[in-house]
Coordinates of C-alpha atoms in Angstrom, one line a residue:
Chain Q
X1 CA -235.8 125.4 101.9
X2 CA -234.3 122.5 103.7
X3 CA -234.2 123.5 107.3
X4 CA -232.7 121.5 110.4
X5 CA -231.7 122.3 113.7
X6 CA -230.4 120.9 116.8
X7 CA -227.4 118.2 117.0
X8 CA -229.6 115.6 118.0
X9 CA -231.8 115.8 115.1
X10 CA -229.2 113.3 112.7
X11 CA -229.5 110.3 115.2
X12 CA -232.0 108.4 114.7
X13 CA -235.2 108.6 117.6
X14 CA -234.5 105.0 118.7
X15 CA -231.0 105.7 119.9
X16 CA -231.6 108.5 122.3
X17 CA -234.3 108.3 124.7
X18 CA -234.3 111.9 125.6
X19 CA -235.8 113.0 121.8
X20 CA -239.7 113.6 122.4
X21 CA -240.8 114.4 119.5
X22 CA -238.9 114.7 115.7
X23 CA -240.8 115.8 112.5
X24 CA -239.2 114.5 109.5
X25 CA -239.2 115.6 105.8
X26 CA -242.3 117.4 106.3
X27 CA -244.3 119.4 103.9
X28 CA -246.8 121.6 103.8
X29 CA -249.2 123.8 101.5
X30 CA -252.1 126.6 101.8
X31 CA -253.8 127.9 98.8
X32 CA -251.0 126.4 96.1
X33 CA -248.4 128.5 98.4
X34 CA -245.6 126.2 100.2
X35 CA -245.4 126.5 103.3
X36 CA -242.6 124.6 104.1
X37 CA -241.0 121.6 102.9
X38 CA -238.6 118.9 103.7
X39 CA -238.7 120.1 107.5
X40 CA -236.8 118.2 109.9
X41 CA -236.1 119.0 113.7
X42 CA -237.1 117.3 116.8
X43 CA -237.3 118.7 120.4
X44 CA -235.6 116.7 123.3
X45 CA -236.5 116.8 127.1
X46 CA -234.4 119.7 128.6
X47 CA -235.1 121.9 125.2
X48 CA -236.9 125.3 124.3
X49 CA -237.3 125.1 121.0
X50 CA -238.6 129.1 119.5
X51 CA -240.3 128.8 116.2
X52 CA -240.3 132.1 114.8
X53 CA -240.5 133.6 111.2
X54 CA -242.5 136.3 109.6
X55 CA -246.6 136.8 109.5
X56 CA -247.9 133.9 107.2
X57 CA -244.7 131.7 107.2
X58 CA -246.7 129.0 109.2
X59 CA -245.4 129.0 113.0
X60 CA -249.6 128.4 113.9
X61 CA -250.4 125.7 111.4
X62 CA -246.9 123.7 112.3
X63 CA -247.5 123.9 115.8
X64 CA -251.2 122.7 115.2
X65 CA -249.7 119.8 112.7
X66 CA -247.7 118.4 115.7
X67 CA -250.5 118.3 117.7
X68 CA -252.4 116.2 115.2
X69 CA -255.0 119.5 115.1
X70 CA -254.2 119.9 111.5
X71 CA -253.8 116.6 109.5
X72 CA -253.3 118.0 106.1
X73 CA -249.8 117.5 105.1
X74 CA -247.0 115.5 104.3
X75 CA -244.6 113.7 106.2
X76 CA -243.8 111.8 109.0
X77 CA -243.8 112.4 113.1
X78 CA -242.5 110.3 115.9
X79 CA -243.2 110.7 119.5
X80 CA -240.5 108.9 121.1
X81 CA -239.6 107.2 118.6
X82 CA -242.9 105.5 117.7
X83 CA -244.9 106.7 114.7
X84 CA -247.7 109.0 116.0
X85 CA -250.5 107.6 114.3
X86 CA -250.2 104.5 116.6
X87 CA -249.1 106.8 119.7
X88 CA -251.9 109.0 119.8
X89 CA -253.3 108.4 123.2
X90 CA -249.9 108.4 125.0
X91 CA -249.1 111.8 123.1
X92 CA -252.7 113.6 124.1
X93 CA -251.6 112.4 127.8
X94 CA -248.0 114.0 127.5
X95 CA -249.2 117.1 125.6
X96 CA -250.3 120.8 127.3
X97 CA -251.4 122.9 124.4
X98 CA -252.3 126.4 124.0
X99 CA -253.8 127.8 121.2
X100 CA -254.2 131.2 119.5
X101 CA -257.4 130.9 121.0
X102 CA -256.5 130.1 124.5
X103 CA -259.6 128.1 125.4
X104 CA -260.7 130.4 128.2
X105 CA -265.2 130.7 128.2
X106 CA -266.0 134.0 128.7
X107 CA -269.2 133.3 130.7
X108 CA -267.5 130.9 133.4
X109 CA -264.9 132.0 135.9
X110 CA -261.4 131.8 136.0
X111 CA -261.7 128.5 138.2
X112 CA -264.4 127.2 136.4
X113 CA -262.5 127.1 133.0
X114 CA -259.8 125.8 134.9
X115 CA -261.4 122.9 136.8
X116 CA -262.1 121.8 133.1
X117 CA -259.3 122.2 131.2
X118 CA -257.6 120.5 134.1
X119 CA -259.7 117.9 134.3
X120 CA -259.3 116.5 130.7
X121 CA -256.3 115.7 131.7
X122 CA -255.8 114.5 135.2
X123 CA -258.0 114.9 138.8
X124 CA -257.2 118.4 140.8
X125 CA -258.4 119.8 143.8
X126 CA -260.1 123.2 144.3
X127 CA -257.2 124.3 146.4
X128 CA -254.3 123.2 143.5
X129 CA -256.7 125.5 141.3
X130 CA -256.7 128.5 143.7
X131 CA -253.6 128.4 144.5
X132 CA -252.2 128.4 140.4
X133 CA -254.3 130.9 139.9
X134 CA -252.9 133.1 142.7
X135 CA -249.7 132.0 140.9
X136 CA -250.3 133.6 137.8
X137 CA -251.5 137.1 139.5
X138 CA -255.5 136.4 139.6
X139 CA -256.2 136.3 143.5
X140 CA -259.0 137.6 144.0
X141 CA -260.7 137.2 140.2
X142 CA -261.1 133.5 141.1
X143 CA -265.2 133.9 140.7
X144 CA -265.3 137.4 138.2
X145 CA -266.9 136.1 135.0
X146 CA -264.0 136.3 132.3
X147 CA -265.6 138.5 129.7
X148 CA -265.0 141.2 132.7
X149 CA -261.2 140.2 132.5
X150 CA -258.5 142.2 130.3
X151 CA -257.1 140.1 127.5
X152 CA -254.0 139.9 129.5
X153 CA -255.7 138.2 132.3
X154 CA -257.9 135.7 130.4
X155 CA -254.2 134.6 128.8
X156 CA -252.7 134.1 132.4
X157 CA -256.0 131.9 133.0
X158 CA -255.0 129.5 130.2
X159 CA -251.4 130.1 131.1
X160 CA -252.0 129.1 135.0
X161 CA -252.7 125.3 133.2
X162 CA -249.2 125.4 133.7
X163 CA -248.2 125.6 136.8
X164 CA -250.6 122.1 137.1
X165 CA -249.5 120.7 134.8
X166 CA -247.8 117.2 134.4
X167 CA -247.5 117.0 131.0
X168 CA -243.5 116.6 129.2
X169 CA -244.1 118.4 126.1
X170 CA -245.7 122.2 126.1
X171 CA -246.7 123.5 123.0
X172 CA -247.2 127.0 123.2
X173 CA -248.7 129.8 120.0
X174 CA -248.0 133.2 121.1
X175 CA -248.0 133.0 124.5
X176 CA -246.5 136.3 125.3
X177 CA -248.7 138.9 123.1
X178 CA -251.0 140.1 125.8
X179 CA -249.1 139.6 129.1
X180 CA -247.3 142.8 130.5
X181 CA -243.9 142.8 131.8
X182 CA -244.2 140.7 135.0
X183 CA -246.5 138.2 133.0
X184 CA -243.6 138.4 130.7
X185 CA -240.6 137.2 133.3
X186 CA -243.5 134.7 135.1
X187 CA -243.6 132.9 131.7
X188 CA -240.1 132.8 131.1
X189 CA -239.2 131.5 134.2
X190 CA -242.0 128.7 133.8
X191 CA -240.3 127.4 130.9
X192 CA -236.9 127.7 132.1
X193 CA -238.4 125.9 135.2
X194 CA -239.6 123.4 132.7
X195 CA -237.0 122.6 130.6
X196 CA -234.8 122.1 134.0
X197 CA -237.3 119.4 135.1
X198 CA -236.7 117.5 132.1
X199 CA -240.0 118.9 129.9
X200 CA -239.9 120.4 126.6
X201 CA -241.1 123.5 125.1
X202 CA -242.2 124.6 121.8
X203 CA -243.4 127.7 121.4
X204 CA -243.9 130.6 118.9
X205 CA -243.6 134.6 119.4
X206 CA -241.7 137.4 117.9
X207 CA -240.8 138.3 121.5
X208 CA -237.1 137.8 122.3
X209 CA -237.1 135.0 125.0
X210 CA -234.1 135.5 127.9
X211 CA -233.8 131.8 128.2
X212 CA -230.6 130.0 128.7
X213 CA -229.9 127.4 126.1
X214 CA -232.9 128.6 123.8
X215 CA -232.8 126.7 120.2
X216 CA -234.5 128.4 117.6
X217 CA -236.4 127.6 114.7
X218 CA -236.8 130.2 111.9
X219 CA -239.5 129.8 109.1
X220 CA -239.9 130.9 105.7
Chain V
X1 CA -246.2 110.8 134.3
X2 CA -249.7 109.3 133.3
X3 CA -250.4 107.8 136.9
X4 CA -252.6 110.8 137.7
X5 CA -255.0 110.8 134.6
X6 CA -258.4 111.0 135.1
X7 CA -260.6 107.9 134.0
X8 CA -262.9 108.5 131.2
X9 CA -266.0 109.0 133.1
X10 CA -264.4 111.7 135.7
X11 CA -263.7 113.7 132.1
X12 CA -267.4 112.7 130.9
X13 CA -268.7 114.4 133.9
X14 CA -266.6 117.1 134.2
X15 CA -267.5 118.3 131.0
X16 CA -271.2 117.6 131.5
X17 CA -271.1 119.7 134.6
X18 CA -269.3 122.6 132.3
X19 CA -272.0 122.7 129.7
X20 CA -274.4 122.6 132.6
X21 CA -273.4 125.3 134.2
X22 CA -272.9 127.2 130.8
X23 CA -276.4 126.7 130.0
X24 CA -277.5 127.6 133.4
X25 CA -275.4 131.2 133.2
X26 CA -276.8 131.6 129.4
X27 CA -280.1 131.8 129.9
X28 CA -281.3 133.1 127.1
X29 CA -279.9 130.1 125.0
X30 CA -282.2 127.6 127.1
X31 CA -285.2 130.2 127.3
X32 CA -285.2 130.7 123.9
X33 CA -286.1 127.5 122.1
X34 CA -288.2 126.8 124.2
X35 CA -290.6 130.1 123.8
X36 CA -290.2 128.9 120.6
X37 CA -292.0 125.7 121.1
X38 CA -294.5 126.9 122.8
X39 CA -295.1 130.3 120.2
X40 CA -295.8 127.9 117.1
X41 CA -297.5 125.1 118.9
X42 CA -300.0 127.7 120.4
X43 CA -300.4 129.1 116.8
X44 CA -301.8 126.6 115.4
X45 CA -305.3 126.6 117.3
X46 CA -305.6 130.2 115.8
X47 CA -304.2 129.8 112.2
X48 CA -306.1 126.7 111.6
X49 CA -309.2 126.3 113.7
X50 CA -310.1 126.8 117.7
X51 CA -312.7 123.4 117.0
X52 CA -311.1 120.5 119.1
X53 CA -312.4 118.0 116.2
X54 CA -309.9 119.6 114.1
X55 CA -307.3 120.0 116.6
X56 CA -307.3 116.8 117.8
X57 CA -306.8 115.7 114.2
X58 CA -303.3 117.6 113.9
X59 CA -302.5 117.7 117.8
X60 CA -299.7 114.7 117.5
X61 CA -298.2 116.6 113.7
X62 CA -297.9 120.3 115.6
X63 CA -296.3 118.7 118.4
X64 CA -293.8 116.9 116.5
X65 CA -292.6 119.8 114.5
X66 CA -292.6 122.5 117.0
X67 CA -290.3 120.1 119.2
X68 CA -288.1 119.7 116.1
X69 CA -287.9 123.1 115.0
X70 CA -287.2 124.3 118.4
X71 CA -284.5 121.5 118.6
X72 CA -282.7 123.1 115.7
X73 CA -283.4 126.7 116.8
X74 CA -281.2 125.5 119.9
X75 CA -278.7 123.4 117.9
X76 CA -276.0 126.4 117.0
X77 CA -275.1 127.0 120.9
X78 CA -273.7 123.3 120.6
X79 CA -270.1 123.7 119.3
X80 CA -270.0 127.5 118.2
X81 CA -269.2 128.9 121.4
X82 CA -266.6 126.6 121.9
X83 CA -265.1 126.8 118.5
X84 CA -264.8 130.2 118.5
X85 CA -262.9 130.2 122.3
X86 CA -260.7 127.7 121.5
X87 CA -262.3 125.2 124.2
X88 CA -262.9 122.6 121.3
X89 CA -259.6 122.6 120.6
X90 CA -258.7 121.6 124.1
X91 CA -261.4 118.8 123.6
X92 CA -260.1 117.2 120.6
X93 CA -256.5 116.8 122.3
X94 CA -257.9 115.6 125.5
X95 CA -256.1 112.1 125.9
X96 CA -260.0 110.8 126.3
X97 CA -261.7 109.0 123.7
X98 CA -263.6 112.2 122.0
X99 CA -266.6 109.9 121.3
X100 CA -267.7 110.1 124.7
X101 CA -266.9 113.9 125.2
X102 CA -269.0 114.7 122.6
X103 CA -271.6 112.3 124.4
X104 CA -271.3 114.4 127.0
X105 CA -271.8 117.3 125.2
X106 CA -274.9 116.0 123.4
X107 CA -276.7 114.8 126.8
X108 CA -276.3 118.4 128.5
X109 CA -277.5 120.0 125.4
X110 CA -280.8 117.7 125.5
X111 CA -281.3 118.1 129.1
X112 CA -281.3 121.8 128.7
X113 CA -283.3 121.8 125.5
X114 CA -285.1 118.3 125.0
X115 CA -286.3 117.5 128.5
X116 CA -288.4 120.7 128.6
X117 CA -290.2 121.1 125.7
X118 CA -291.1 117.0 126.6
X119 CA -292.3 117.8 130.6
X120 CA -294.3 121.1 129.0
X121 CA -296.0 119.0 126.1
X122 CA -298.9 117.1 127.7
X123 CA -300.2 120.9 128.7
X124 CA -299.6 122.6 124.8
X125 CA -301.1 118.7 123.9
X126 CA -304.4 119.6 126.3
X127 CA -304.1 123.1 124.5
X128 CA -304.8 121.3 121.1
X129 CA -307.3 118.9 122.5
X130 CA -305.3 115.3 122.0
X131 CA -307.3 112.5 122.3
X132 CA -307.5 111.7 126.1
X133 CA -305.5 108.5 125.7
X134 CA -302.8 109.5 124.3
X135 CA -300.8 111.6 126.4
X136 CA -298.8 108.7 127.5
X137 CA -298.1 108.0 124.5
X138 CA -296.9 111.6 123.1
X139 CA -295.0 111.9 126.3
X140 CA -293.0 108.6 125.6
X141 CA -292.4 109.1 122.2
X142 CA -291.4 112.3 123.0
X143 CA -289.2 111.1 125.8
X144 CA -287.3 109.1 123.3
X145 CA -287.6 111.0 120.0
X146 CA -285.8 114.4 121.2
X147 CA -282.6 113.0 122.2
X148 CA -282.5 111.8 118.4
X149 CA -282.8 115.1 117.5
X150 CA -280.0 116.5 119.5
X151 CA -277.7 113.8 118.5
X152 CA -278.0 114.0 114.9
X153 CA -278.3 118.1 115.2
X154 CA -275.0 117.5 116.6
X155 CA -273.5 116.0 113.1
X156 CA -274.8 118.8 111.6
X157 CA -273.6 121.5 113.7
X158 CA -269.8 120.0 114.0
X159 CA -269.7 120.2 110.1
X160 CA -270.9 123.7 109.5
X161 CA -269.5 124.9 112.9
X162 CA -266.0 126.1 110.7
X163 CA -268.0 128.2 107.8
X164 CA -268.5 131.9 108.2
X165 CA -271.4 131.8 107.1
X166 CA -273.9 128.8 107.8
X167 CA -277.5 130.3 106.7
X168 CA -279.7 127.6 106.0
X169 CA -277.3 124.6 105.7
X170 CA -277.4 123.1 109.0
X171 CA -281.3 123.0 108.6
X172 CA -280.6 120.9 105.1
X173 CA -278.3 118.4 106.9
X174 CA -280.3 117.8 110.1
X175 CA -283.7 117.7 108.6
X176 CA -283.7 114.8 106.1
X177 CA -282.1 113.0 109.1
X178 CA -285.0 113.6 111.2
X179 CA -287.9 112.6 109.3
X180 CA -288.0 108.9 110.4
X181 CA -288.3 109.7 113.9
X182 CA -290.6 112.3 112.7
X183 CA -292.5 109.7 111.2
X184 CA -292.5 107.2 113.6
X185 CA -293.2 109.3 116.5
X186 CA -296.7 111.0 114.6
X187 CA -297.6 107.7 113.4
X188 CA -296.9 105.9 116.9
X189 CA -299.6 108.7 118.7
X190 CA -302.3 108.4 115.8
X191 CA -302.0 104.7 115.2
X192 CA -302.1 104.1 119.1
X193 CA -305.5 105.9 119.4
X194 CA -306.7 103.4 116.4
X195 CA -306.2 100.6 118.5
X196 CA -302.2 100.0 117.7
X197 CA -300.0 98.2 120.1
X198 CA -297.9 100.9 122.4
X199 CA -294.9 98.6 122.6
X200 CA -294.1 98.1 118.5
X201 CA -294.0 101.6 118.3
X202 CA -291.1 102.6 121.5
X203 CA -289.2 99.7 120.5
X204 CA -289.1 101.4 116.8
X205 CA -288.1 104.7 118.6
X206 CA -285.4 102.9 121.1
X207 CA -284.0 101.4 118.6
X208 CA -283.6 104.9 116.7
X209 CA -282.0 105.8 120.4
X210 CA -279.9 103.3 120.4
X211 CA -278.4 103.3 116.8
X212 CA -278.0 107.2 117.5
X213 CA -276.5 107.0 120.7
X214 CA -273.8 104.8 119.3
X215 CA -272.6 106.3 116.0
X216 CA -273.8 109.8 116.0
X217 CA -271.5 110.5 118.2
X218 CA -268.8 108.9 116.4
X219 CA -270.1 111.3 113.0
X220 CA -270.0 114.0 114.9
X221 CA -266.2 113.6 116.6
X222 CA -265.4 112.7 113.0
X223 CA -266.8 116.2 111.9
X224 CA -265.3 118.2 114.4
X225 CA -261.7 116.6 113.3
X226 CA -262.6 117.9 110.7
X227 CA -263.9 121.3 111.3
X228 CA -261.0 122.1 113.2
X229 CA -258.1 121.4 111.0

């Protein structure tokens, strides 16, 4: 089940400044069933890295491992270079994460859930929070309570973090599910747009991304 | 890229203002409780005896217990909500220490569930005829015992906040945890009225503040590590 991908993933972090984040040897069980094991890769500024495989093969719990939301497994992870247990703090700063469960409160608005997922991270202005959400398609639901948004639109809430965000490294579960086609290209482009800028992207979905230079890492 | 972080305290407040405002658009969650508290304390007077010489006897007791009852009646909203959105997840990889998110947390769940059963008690307290002197004293103890509550609650709740189902668990981790400020909050009214010193008493019950304030928050970011992964 050994499973590596991308050249830069042989060198070792130290030598090339432009590896974020590189999982090494790393093993993982549920229920007495393996996961995965002896998994190396690492994502680089500039990259897209897909994680796909089948249902159950683990995309969610290895994208929650390299956040540090699941500690239960084995193995070793380095944010630039530096072992994460002692780089915790500069990786939280560094890291935009959205979940299965994309955070969103059903009883606050759009801009309210906003103003605080934003504000975990770094100070924003009303107007930067308007003005993303009028960038994902929600002018206009600014101040609707989000339990009487679609699915679709409470994901383009989470997604408008985004498009304010400053962090390098975007770790993204199933992202695409809900959106419809012009959510779809909106999202590409984002992480195109990302990856240009010198960010990276990790990011799981069965849906077949039309991303220039996309790396992909297949499960199971 | 980490000149534009926000300090600590501008992510302390921002999420104080979120479970504010939370609270204030579920208002059922904040209503509730409380009716509670005031449904069993106004019980008593009919289940036991209408006589004040009785009532004054167990005035301090009711009190006590309704206000922790109703403490863990409003303890679930804490963390459930958020688990189930996805919002804690968001917390825990905030680049903020999560000791003083949970803080955060913890004070805007008191302030919507603490602070009124304390401002309503000196009128249930009248209700159940308490000795005239001693409303300060109730009111105080109060003041300082119910914040307790919700901080240790909050262990509780960030434990059990992953199981499916929690039935009576969360009642048989926060309770045992309670009792001393139980204790020390009856004994402080009843003693006070037999001629015991005010002071001995608060300083017991800030100290119980202050030792919670400081590592229950720290138990219950531990938990929710936990209850996450």
């Amino acid at each position: 089940m050994d499973q590596t991908t991308s050249a830069t993933s042989k060198q070792s972090p130290a030598q090339n400044q432009a590896v974020l984040l590189q999982a090494s040897e790393l093993f993982c069980e549920r229920d007495d069933r393996v996961l995965f094991s002896g998994l190396n890769f690492s994502v680089s500024r500039g990259q897209v890295l897909q994680i796909k495989g089948g249902n159950g093969t683990g995309k969610t719990t290895l994208l929650r491992m390299l956040c540090g939301l699941n500690q239960d497994f084995e193995g070793t992870l380095y944010w630039q270079g530096q072992d994460m247990a002692e780089q915790e703090e500069a990786f939280h700063s560094a890291l935009l994460y959205i979940g299965h469960r994309v955070g969103v409160n059903k009883v606050l608005t759009p801009l309210e859930n906003l103003r605080w997922t934003c504000r975990l991270q770094r100070e924003v202005s009303d107007e930067q929070l308007m003005s993303a959400l009028a960038g994902v398609g929600l002018r206009g639901f600014e101040d609707s309570q989000c339990h009487a948004l679609s699915a679709g639109q409470q994901q383009r809430v989470a997604l408008a973090r985004l498009l304010l965000s400053q962090a390098t490294l975007w770790v993204l579960d199933e992202p695409f599910t809900t959106l419809d086609v012009d959510g779809v290209a909106l999202l590409e482009n984002l992480l195109q747009q990302h990856a240009a800028r010198g960010g990276a992207v990790l990011v799981t979905t069965h849906h077949n991304l039309q991303i220039p230079g996309l790396e992909v890492l297949t499960l199971g | 890229m980490a000149n534009a972080h926000t300090s600590t305290f501008s992510a302390f407040k921002a999420t104080l203002k979120r479970d504010l405002l939370i609270a204030y658009k579920r208002k059922n969650d904040v209503v509730n409780p409380f009716m509670f508290f005031l449904i069993v304390a106004s019980l008593f007077p009919i289940g036991v005896s209408p006589e004040p010489e009785r009532l004054s006897l167990i005035a301090a007791g009711v009190l006590w217990i309704s206000a922790l009852l109703a403490a863990l009646l409003a303890m679930d909203n804490l963390y459930r909500a958020d688990y189930e959105d996805g919002s804690l997840e968001q917390l825990l990889l905030s680049p903020h220490p999560l000791f003083f998110m949970v803080l955060a947390k913890n004070i805007a769940h008191w302030l919507v569930s603490g602070l009124p059963v304390v401002l309503v008690s000196p009128l249930i307290a009248y209700m159940l005829s308490l000795p005239d002197g001693s409303y300060h004293v109730l009111f105080l103890s109060l003041l300082l015992g119910t914040p307790v509550f919700s901080l240790l609650g909050s262990i509780g709740v960030a434990l059990t906040v992953g199981l499916g189902s929690r039935g009576l668990i969360l009642a048989m981790i926060t309770l045992p945890m309670s009792v001393p400020v139980l204790i020390a909050g009856t004994l402080a009214v009843q003693q006070t009225q037999n001629g015991a010193s005010l002071l001995g008493f608060l300083a017991i019950m800030g100290a119980m503040l202050l030792f919670a304030l400081t590592l229950a928050p720290l138990a219950s970011a531990a938990a929710l590590r936990i209850s996450v992964n």
